[in-house]
Short mmCIF file of C-alpha atoms in Angstrom, two decimals:
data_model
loop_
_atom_site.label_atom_id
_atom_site.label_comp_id
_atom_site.label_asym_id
_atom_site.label_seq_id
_atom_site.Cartn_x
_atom_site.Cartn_y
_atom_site.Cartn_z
CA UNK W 1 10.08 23.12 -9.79
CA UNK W 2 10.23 21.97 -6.29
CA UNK W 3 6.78 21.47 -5.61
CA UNK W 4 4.48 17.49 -5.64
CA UNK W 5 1.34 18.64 -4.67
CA UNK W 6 -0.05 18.46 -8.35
CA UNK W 7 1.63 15.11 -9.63
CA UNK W 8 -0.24 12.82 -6.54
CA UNK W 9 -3.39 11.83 -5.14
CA UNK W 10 -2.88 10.48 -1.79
CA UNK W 11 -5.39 7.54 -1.10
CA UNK W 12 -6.37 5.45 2.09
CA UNK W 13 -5.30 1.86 2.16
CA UNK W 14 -5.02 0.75 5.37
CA UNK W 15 -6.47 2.68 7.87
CA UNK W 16 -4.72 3.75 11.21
CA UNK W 17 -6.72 1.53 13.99
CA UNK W 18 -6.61 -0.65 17.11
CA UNK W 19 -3.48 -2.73 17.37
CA UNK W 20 -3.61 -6.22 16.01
CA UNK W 21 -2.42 -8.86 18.55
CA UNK W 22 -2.72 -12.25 16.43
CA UNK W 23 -1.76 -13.00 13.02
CA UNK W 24 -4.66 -11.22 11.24
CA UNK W 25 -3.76 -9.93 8.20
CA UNK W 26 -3.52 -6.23 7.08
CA UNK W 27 -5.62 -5.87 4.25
CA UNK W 28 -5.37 -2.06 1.88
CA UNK W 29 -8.73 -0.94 0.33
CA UNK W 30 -8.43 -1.66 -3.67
CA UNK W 31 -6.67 1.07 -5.13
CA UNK W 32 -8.55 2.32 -8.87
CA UNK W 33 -5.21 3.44 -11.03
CA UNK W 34 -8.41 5.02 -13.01
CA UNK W 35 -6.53 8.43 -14.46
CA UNK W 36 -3.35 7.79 -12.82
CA UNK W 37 0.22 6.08 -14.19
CA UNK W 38 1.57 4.83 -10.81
CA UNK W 39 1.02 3.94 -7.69
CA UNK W 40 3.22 3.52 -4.67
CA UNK W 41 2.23 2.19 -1.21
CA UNK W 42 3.82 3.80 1.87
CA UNK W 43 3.82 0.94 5.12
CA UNK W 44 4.06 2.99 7.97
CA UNK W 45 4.59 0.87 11.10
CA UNK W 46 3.88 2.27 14.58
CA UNK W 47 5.19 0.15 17.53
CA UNK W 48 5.42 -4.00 17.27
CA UNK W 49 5.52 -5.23 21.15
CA UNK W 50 5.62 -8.90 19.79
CA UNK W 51 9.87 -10.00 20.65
CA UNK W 52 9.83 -12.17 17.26
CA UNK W 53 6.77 -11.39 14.60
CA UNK W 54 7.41 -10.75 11.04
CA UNK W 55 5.34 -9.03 8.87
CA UNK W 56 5.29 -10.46 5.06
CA UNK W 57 3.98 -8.08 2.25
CA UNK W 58 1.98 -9.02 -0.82
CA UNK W 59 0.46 -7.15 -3.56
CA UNK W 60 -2.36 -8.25 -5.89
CA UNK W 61 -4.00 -6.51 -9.22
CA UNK W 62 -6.58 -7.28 -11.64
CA UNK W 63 -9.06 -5.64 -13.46
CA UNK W 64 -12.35 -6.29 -11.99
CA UNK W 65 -13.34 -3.41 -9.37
CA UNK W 66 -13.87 -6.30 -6.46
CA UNK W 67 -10.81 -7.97 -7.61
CA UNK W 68 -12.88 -11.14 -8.31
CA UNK W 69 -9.85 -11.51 -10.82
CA UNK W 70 -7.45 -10.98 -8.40
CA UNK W 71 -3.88 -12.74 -8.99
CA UNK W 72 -0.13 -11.80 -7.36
CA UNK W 73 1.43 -9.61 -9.22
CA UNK W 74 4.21 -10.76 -10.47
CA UNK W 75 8.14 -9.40 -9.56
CA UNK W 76 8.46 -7.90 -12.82
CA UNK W 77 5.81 -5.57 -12.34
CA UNK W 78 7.24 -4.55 -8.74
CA UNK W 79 9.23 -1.65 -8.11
CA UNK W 80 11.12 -2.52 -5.18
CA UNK W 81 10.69 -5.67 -3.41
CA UNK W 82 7.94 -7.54 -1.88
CA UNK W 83 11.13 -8.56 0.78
CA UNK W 84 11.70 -4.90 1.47
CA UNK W 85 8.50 -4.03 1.84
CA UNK W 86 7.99 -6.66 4.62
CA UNK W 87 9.57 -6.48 8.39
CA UNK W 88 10.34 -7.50 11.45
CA UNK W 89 9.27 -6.76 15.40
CA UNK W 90 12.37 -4.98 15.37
CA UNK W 91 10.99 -2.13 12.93
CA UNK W 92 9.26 0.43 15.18
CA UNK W 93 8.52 3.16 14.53
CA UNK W 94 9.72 2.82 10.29
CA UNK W 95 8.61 3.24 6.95
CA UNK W 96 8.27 0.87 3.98
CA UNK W 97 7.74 1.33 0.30
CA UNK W 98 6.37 -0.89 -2.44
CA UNK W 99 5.65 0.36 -6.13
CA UNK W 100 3.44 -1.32 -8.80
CA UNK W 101 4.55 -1.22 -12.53
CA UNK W 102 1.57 -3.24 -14.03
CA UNK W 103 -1.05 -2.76 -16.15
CA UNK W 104 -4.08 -3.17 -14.78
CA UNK W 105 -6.89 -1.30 -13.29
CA UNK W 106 -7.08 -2.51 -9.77
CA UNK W 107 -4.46 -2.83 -6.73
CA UNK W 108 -4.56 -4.24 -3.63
CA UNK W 109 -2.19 -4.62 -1.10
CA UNK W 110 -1.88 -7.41 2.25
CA UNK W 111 0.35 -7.28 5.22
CA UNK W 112 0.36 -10.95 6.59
CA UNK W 113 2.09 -10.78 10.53
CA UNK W 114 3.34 -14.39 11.40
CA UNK W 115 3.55 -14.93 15.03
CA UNK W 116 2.42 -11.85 16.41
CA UNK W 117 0.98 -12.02 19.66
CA UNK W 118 1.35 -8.38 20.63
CA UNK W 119 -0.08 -5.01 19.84
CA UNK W 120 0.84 -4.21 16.12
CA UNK W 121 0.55 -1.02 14.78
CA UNK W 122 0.26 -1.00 11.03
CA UNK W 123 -1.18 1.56 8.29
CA UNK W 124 -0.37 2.31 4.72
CA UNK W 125 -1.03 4.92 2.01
CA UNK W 126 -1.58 4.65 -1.80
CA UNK W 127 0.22 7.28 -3.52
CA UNK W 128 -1.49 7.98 -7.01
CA UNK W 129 1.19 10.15 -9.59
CA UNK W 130 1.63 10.40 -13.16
CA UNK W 131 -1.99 12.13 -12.96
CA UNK W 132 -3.52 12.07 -16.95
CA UNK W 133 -5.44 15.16 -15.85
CA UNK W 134 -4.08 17.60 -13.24
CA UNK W 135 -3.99 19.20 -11.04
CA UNK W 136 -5.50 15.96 -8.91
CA UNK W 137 -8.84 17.75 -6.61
CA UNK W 138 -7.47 18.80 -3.21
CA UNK W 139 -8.38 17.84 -1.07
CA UNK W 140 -8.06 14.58 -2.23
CA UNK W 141 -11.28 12.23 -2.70
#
């Protein structure tokens, strides 16, 4: 069947907002995998006026619902790269895509721009699938 709208639950990570124009870092809301079996994160970058910034991508997970127990999670549990996910002033306009394969409860991701003094435009979803009960509510919550 060629249809998605049952198997994910879209959720807000980083919001869509005023362009960042230091190094201040990205930060996703934490993601509960509560009823779900994956989760990918979709970067989607708007325009970079900095001529040389970079953008590096990091992912942590734990099971405490502040992530007081936060740690990196490690490659293995990474679909895709953490290097793929991350990008350069010369990547206007793109998308990015990082998946997590861990275990635990709680996910958060970070988008860390290193010399970046113009407007950046940054904002990423969490996509929820694998639901253990669907259909997931639409519109999503």
């Amino acid at each position: 069947m060629r249809e998605l709208l049952n198997d994910i639950h879209p959720k807000r990570a980083i919001s869509p907002a005023a362009a960042v124009t230091d190094n201040t870092a990205f930060v996703s809301q934490i993601i509960d995998l509560a009823g779900y079996e994956s989760l990918l994160f979709i970067i989607l970058i708007g325009a970079l006026a900095d001529a040389d910034a970079t953008f590096a991508v990091t992912m942590e997970h734990g099971n405490q619902a502040n992530l007081s127990d936060a740690a990196a999670v490690p490659a293995a549990q990474i679909s895709g790269t953490l290097a793929l996910a991350g990008f350069t002033f010369a990547a206007d306009d793109q998308v990015r895509k990082v998946g997590y394969l861990g275990s635990k409860r709680y996910v958060r991701l970070t988008i860390t721009p290193t010399a970046n003094a113009g407007n950046a435009f940054v904002a990423a979803v969490a996509l929820l699938g694998n639901p253990r009960f669907a259909p997931p509510p639409n519109p999503p919550v």
